Every structure is written in structure tokens, then in C-alpha cells.
Coordinates of C-alpha atoms and ligand atoms in Angstrom, one line a residue:
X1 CA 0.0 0.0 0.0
X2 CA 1.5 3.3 -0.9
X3 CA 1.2 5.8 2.2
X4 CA -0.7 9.2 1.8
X5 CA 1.8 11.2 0.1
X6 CA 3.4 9.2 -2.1
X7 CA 4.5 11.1 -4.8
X8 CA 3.8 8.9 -7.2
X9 CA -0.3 8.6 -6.2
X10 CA -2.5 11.3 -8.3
X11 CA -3.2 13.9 -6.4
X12 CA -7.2 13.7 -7.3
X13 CA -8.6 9.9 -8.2
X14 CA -12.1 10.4 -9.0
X15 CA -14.6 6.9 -9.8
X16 CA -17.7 6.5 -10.5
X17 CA -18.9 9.9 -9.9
X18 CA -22.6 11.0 -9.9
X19 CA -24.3 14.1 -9.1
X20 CA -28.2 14.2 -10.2
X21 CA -30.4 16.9 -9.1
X22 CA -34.0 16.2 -8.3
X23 CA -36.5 18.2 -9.9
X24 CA -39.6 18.3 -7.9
X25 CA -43.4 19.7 -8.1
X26 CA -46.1 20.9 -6.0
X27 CA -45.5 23.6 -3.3
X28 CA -46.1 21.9 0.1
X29 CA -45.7 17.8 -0.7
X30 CA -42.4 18.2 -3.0
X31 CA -42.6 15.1 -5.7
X32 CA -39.5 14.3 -7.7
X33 CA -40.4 14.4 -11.1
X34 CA -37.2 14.2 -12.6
X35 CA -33.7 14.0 -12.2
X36 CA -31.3 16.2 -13.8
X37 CA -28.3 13.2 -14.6
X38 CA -25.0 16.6 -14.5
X39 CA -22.7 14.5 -13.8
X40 CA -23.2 10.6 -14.2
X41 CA -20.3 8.5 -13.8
X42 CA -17.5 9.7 -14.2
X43 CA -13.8 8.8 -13.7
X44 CA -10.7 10.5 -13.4
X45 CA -7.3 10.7 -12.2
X46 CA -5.0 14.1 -12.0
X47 CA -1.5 14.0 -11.4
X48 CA 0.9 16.2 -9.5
X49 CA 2.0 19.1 -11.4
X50 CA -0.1 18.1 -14.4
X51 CA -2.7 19.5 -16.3
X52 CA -6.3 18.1 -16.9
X53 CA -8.1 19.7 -19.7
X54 CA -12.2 19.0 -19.1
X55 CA -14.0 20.1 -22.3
X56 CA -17.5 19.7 -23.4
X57 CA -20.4 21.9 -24.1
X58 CA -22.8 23.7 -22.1
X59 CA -24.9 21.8 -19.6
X60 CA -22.3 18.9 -19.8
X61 CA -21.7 18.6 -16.0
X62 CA -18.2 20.9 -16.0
X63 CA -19.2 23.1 -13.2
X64 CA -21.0 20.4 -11.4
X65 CA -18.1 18.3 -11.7
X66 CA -15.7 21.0 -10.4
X67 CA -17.6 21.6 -7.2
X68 CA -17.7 17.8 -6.5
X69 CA -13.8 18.0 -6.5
X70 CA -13.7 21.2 -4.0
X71 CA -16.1 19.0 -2.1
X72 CA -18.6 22.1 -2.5
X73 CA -21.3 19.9 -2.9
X74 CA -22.2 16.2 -2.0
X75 CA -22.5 13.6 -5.1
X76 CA -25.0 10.9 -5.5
X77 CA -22.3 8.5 -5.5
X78 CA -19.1 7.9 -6.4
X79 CA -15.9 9.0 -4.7
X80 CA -13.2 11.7 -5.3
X81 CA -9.5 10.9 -3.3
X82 CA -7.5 13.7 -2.4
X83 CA -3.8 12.7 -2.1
X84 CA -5.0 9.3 -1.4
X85 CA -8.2 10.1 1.3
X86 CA -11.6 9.7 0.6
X87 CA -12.7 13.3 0.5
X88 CA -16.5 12.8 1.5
X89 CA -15.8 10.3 4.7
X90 CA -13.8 12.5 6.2
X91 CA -14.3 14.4 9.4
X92 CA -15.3 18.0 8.8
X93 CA -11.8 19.3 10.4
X94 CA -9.6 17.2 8.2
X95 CA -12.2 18.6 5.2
X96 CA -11.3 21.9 6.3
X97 CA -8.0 21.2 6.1
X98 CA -8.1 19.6 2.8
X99 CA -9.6 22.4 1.6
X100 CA -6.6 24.6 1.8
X101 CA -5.0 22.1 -0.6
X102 CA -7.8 22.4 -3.5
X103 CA -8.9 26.2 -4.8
X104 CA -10.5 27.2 -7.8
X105 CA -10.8 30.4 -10.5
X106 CA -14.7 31.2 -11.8
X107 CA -15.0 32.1 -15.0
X108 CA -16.5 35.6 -14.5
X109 CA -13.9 37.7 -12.6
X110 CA -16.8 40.5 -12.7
X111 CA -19.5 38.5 -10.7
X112 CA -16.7 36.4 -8.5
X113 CA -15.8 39.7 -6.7
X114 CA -17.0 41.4 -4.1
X115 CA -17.2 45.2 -5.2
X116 CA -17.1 45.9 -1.8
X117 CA -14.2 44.8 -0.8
X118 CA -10.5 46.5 -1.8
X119 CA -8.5 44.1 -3.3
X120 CA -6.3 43.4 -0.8
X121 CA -9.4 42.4 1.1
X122 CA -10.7 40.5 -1.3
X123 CA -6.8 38.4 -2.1
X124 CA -6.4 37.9 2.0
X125 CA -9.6 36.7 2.7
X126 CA -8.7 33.3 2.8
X127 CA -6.3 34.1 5.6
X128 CA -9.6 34.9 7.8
X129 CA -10.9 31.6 6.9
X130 CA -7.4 29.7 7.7
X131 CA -5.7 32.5 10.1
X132 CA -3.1 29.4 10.5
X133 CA -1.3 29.7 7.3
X134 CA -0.3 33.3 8.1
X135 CA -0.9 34.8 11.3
X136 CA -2.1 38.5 11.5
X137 CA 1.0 40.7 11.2
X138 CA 2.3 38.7 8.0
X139 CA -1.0 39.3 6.1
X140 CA -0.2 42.6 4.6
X141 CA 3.3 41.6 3.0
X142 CA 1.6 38.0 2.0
X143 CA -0.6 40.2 0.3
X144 CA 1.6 42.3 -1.8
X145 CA 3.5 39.0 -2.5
X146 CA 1.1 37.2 -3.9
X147 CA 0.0 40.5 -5.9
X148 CA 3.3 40.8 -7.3
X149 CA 2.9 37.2 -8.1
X150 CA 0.0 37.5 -11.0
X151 CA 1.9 41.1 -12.3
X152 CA -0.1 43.4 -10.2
X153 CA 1.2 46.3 -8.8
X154 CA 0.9 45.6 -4.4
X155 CA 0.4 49.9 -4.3
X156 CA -2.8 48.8 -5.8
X157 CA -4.2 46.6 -2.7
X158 CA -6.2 49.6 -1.5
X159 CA -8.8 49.5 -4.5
X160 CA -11.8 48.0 -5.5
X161 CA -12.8 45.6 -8.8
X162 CA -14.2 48.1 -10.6
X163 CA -10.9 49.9 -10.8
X164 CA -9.3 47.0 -12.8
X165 CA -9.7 46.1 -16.5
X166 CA -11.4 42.4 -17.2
X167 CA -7.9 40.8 -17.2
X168 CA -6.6 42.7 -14.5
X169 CA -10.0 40.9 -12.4
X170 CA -8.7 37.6 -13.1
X171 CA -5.9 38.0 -12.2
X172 CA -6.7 39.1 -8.5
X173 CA -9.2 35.9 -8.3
X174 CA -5.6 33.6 -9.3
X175 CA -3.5 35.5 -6.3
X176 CA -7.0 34.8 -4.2
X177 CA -6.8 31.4 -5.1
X178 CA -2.7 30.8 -4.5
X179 CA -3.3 32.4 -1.0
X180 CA -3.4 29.0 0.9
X181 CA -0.5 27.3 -1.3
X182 CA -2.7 24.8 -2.9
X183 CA -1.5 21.8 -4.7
X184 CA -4.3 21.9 -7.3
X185 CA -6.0 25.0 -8.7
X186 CA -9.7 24.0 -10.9
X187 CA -10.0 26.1 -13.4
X188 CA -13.3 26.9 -14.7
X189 CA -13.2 28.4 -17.9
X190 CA -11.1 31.3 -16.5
X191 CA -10.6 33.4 -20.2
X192 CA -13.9 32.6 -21.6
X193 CA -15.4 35.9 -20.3
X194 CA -12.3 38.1 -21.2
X195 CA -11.3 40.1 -24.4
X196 CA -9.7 37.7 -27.3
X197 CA -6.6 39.7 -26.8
X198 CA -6.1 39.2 -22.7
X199 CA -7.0 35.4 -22.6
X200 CA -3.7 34.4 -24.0
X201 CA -1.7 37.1 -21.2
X202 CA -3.8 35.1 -18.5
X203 CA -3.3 32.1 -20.0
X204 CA 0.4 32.5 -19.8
X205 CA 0.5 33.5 -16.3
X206 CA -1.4 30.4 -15.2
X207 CA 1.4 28.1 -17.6
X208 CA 4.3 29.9 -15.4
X209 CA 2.8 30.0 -12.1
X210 CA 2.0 26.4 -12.4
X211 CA 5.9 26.3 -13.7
X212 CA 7.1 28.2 -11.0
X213 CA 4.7 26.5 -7.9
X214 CA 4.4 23.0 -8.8
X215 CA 0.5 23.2 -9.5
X216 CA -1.6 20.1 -10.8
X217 CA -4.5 21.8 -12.8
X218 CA -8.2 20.8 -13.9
X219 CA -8.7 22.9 -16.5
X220 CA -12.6 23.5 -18.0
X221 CA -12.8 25.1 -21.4
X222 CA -16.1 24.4 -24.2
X223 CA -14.1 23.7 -26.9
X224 CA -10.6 21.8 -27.2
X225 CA -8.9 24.4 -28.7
X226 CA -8.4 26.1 -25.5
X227 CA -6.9 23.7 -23.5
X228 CA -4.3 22.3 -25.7
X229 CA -1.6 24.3 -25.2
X230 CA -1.7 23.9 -21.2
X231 CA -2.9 20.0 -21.2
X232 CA -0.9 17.1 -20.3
X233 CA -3.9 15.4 -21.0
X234 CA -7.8 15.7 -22.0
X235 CA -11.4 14.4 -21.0
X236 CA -13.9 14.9 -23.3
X237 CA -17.1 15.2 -21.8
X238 CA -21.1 14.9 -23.4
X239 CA -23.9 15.0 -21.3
X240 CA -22.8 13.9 -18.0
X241 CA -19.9 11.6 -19.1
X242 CA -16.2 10.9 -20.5
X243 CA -16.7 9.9 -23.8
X244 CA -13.0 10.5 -24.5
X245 CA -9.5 10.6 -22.4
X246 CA -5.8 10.6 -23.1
X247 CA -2.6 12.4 -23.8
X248 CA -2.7 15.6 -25.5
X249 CA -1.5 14.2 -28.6
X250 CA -3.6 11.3 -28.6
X251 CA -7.2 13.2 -28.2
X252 CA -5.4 15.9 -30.8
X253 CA -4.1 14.3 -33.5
X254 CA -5.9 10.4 -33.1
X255 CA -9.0 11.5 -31.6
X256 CA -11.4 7.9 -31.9
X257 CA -15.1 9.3 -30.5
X258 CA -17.3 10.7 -33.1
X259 CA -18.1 13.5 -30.3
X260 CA -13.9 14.0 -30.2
X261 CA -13.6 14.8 -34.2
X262 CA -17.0 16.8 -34.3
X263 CA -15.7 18.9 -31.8
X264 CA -12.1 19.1 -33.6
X265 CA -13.6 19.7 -36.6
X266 CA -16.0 22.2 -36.0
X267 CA -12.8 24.6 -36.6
X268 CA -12.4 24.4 -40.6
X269 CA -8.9 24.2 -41.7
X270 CA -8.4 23.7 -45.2
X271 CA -5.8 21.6 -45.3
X272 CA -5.9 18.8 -47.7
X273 CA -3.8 15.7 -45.7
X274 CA -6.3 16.2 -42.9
X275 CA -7.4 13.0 -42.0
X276 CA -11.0 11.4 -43.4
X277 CA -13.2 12.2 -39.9
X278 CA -12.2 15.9 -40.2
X279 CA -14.4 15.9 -43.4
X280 CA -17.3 14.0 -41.9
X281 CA -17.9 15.1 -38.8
X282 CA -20.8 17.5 -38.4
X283 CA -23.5 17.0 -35.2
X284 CA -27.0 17.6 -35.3
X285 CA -28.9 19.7 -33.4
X286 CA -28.4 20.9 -29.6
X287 CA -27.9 18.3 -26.7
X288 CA -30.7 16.5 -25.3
X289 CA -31.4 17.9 -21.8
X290 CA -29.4 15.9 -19.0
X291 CA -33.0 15.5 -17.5
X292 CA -33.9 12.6 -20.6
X293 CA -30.2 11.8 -21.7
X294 CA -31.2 9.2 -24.7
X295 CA -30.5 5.3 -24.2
X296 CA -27.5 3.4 -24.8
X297 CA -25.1 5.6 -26.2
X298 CA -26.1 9.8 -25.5
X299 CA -24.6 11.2 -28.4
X300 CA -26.6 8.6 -30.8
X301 CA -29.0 10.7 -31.5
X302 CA -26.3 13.4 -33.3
X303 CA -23.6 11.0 -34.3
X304 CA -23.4 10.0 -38.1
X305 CA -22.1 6.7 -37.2
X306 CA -25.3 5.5 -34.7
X307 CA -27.0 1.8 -35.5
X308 CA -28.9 -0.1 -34.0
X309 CA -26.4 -1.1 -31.3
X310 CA -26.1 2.6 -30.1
X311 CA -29.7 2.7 -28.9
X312 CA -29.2 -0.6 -26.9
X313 CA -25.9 -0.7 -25.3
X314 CA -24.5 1.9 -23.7
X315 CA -20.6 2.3 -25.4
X316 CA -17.8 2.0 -22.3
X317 CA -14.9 3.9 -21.8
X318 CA -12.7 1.5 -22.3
X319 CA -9.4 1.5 -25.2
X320 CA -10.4 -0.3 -28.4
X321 CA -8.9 -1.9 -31.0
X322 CA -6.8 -0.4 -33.3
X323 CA -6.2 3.0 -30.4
X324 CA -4.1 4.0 -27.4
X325 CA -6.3 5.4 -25.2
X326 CA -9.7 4.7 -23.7
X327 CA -13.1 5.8 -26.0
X328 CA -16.8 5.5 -25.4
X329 CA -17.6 4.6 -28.7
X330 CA -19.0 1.1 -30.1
X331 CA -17.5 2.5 -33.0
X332 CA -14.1 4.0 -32.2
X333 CA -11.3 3.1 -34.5
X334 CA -7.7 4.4 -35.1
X335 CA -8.1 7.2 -38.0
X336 CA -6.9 4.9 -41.3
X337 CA -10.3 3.2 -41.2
X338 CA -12.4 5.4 -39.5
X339 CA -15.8 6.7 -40.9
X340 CA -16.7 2.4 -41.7
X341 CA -18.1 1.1 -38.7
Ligands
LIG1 N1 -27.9 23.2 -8.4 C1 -28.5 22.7 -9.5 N2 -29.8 22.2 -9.4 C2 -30.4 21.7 -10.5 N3 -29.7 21.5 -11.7 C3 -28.5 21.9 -11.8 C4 -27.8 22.5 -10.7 N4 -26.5 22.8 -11.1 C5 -26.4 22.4 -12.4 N5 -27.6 21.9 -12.8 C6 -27.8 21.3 -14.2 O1 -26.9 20.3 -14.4 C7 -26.5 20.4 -15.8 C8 -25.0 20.6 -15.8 O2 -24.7 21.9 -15.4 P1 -23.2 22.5 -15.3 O3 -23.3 23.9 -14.8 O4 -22.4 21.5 -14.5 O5 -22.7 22.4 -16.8 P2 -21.4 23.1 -17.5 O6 -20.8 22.0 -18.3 O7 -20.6 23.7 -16.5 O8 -22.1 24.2 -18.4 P3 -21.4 25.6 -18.9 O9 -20.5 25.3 -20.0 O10 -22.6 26.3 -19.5 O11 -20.8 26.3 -17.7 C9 -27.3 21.5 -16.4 O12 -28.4 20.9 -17.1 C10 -27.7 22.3 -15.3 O13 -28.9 23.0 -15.6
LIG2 MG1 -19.9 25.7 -16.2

């Protein structure tokens, strides 16, 4: 048995994950009518000082999922392992503790603020919550550190969100997050609400600081695109579930899952040695609502490759023939004979 911190455990195991949310009726006598399946099985495993790219579309269970790793929420099942212990059967001190280790960066760094708060406020907050990791008179210069530490000027701790451009926001919401040393930062879509030309400034600091600190990151973008440059490796979700997970060059350049090469493919290059799914890969329609998800395989009712089979059987995530890397596809094939299930 390896002990608690061996360095060679991932820091985050995640199996069988579920999160569904009832959906009730009636005021008084509250029926469950429904459940909304956000996140519905899922496994996962990050490793120290790696990055995680999650990617899927909207309503897939990203956010859902990332709360479930902060332990923000309860799932239906499943468990998520923190550096080895069982994050939800642990006594609500060691939690706490835990917590310290585990942070995360919203997407919108204009709602994610208090205006209210200075910024120096808003960065050392975390120091109220855990007054242990820096006692009172070492707050202010723990401040201005970690200010400097994102490029922001520490004369600047005295003023409030609105003062700061978009980019400037986010950034303050990274030094709040890297307050309590953690080991792994989620990131949930952190550049998706800032201007074209500051994503790739944020998205730099976030390479280095992971550089500079060690950081394992979960990284949540909609579209793969975004991640590739900071992933080690990639899960493709749809509808609740992985359809899709390897290396970075696996998912990139031998992507298996129909859902995999629509998503790739939805950005058109011309370029005439592209392989034969980048031609034939165009989904249908919008997701079906997580409340319904279709039978055996969800994507079936978009995929060009769907029979019979795909209604019936539900596709596992496991590596298939002719690939390197684990697919949830009845279908999935390594790209020379892909397109003829
Ligand atoms: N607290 C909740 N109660 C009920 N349903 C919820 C709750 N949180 C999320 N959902 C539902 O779960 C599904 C997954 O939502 P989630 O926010 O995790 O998706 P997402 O992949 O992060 O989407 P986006 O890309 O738009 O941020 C959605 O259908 C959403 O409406
Ligand atoms: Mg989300």
C-alpha cells in the first residue's frame, strides 16, 4: 500500500462519480419528477503538477463536476480521493483542512468579486478563513507577494474591482486562489469571459505560475482548442460523461469518438492531408437535456455513425482496437479506417 503522500499517487482519483439533481413539483408535498443526470459516472485521475483539460459543451456537467472536486457539494455517488483520502468520509476538520489544498478560479472575474471589498481584502480573505497559514501581522506583505505574483502592482491593494480592466479581475481571483498554497488549482473556464486579446496574457501567467509553484491543474474550457496548449492530457465530456480521455496528442491528432472529431472539426482548416473524420464530422442539433439523456449511447441521436447497437448498449470507456487510449464509442477506431463502422 502506498502511504498518503506518495509522490507517485495522483493527487485527485475520481470513480464512479454521480451528481443528479432532483427536480420536484407541488409547493407543500415536494414530488421528484425528474432527475437532472449533471454529472453521471464519471472517472478521473490528475496528477501532481499536471494539467487536466475537461471540455464539453454547455450543460455537460463541467461546473457540477468541479464543485464535486472542491467538495462544495455532496454527489449521488461515487468518490473523489484527495492525495489518497476519501474526500466525502472525512471528518469535517480534516475537510477543512483539505480544503486549503484544493482552490478554484470562476469564470467571471466580474460577478466572482466582491465590489465591496478592496483588493487586498478580497486576495487575504482566505487568511480569515485559515488565520493558520499566516498569522495577522504577515497578512499585509503575504498580500503584496502574492500581488506581485499574478503582475499586479501591491500599491494597488487599497482599491476595488471596478478599478481593474477584465484581465486585471482575473488575475486578482488567481492571487485569491494561490493564497493558501494549494497543490491543485480548478479552473473553470477562467478566459472565456475576457477580451480575445487578454486570454492568451492570462493564459500564460497560469502556464508559469503552475511552472514556478508545482500546481496540478483541472482545466474547463467548451471547446478543445483552448486547453491544448496547457494539457498534459484531456477528457472529453457529453452530457454527463467521459466519452474520450488521453494524452494531449492522442485526443489531438488520433481523436477515436465521433463526439472527439465533431468537436475538432468544428474549426475548418483547409488543409488537404487532414485525415477522413475531419471531413465527416458535423453534429446535429443541440444536446438533449441531461433531464432525458437518450438510451444506450447519448450522443446517438447526433452521431453519423449511430445503429442499432447505439440505442441498446450503452458504449464503455474503455481503449479499443486499433487506439491508445480509452473511447466510449461502439465505434471508435484508429483514424486509417475510421468513418466504416
Ligand atoms: N444546483 C443545481 N440544481 C439543478 N440543476 C443543476 C444545478 N446545477 C447544475 N444543474 C444542471 O446540471 C447540468 C450541468 O450543469 P453544469 O453547470 O455543470 O454544466 P457546465 O458544463 O458547467 O455548463 P457551462 O459550460 O454552461 O458552464 C445542467 O443541465 C444544469 O442545468
Ligand atoms: Mg460551467
Amino acid at each position: 500500500m502506498p502511504s498518503p503522500t506518495d509522490p507517485g499517487r495522483p493527487i485527485l482519483e475520481v470513480k464512479g462519480l454521480v451528481k443528479h439533481y432532483p427536480v420536484t413539483q407541488g409547493v407543500l408535498l415536494k414530488r421528484e419528477v425528474g432527475r437532472v443526470k449533471a454529472v453521471d459516472g464519471v472517472d478521473l485521475e490528475l496528477r501532481r503538477g499536471e494539467t487536466l483539460g475537461v471540455v464539453g459543451e454547455s450543460g455537460c456537467g463541467k461546473s457540477t463536476l468541479a464543485r464535486l472536486l472542491l467538495a462544495a457539494e455532496r454527489p449521488t455517488s461515487g468518490t473523489v480521493r484527495f492525495d489518497g483520502q476519501d474526500v466525502f468520509a472525512l471528518p469535517r476538520r480534516e475537510l477543512r483542512a483539505l480544503r486549503r489544498r484544493i482552490q478554484i478560479v470562476l469564470q467571471d472575474p466580474y460577478t466572482s468579486l466582491n465590489p465591496r471589498m478592496t483588493v487586498g481584502d478580497i486576495v487575504g480573505e482566505p487568511f480569515e478563513i485559515h488565520p493558520e497559514v499566516a498569522p495577522k501581522g504577515e497578512r499585509r506583505a503575504k498580500v503584496s507577494e502574492l500581488l506581485e505574483l499574478v503582475g499586479l502592482d501591491p500599491g494597488h491593494v487599497g482599491r476595488y474591482p471596478h478599478q481593474f480592466s477584465g484581465g486585471q479581475r482575473q488575475r486578482v481571483g488567481i492571487a485569491r486562489a494561490l493564497a493558501l498554497r494549494p497543490e491543485v488549482v480548478v479552473c473553470d473556464e477562467p478566459v472565456s469571459a475576457l477580451d480575445v486579446s487578454v486570454q492568451a496574457q492570462v493564459m500564460n501567467l497560469l502556464a508559469e505560475l503552475q511552472r514556478e509553484l508545482g500546481l496540478a491543474y483541472v482545466f474547463i474550457a467548451h471547446d478543445l482548442a483552448a486547453v491544448r496548449h496547457i494539457s498534459d492530457r484531456v477528457a472529453v465530456m457529453y452530457l454527463g460523461k467521459v466519452v474520450e480521455t488521453g494524452g494531449e496528442a492522442e485526443i489531438y491528432d488520433h481523436p477515436t469518438h465521433p463526439y472527439t472529431q465533431a468537436l475538432l472539426s468544428a474549426v475548418p482548416v483547409p488543409d488537404p492531408d487532414a485525415p477522413a473524420w475531419a471531413e465527416q464530422t458535423m453534429l446535429e442539433g443541440d444536446p438533449p437535456s441531461p433531464l432525458n439523456p437518450p438510451s444506450g449511447c447519448r450522443l446517438r441521436t447526433r452521431c453519423w455513425k449511430a445503429q442499432d447497437v447505439c440505442a441498446t448498449d450503452e458504449p464503455e470507456l474503455v481503449v479499443r482496437e486499433g487506439s491508445d487510449h480509452p473511447s466510449a464509442c461502439h465505434f471508435a477506431v484508429g483514424e486509417e479506417i475510421a468513418g466504416t463502422p
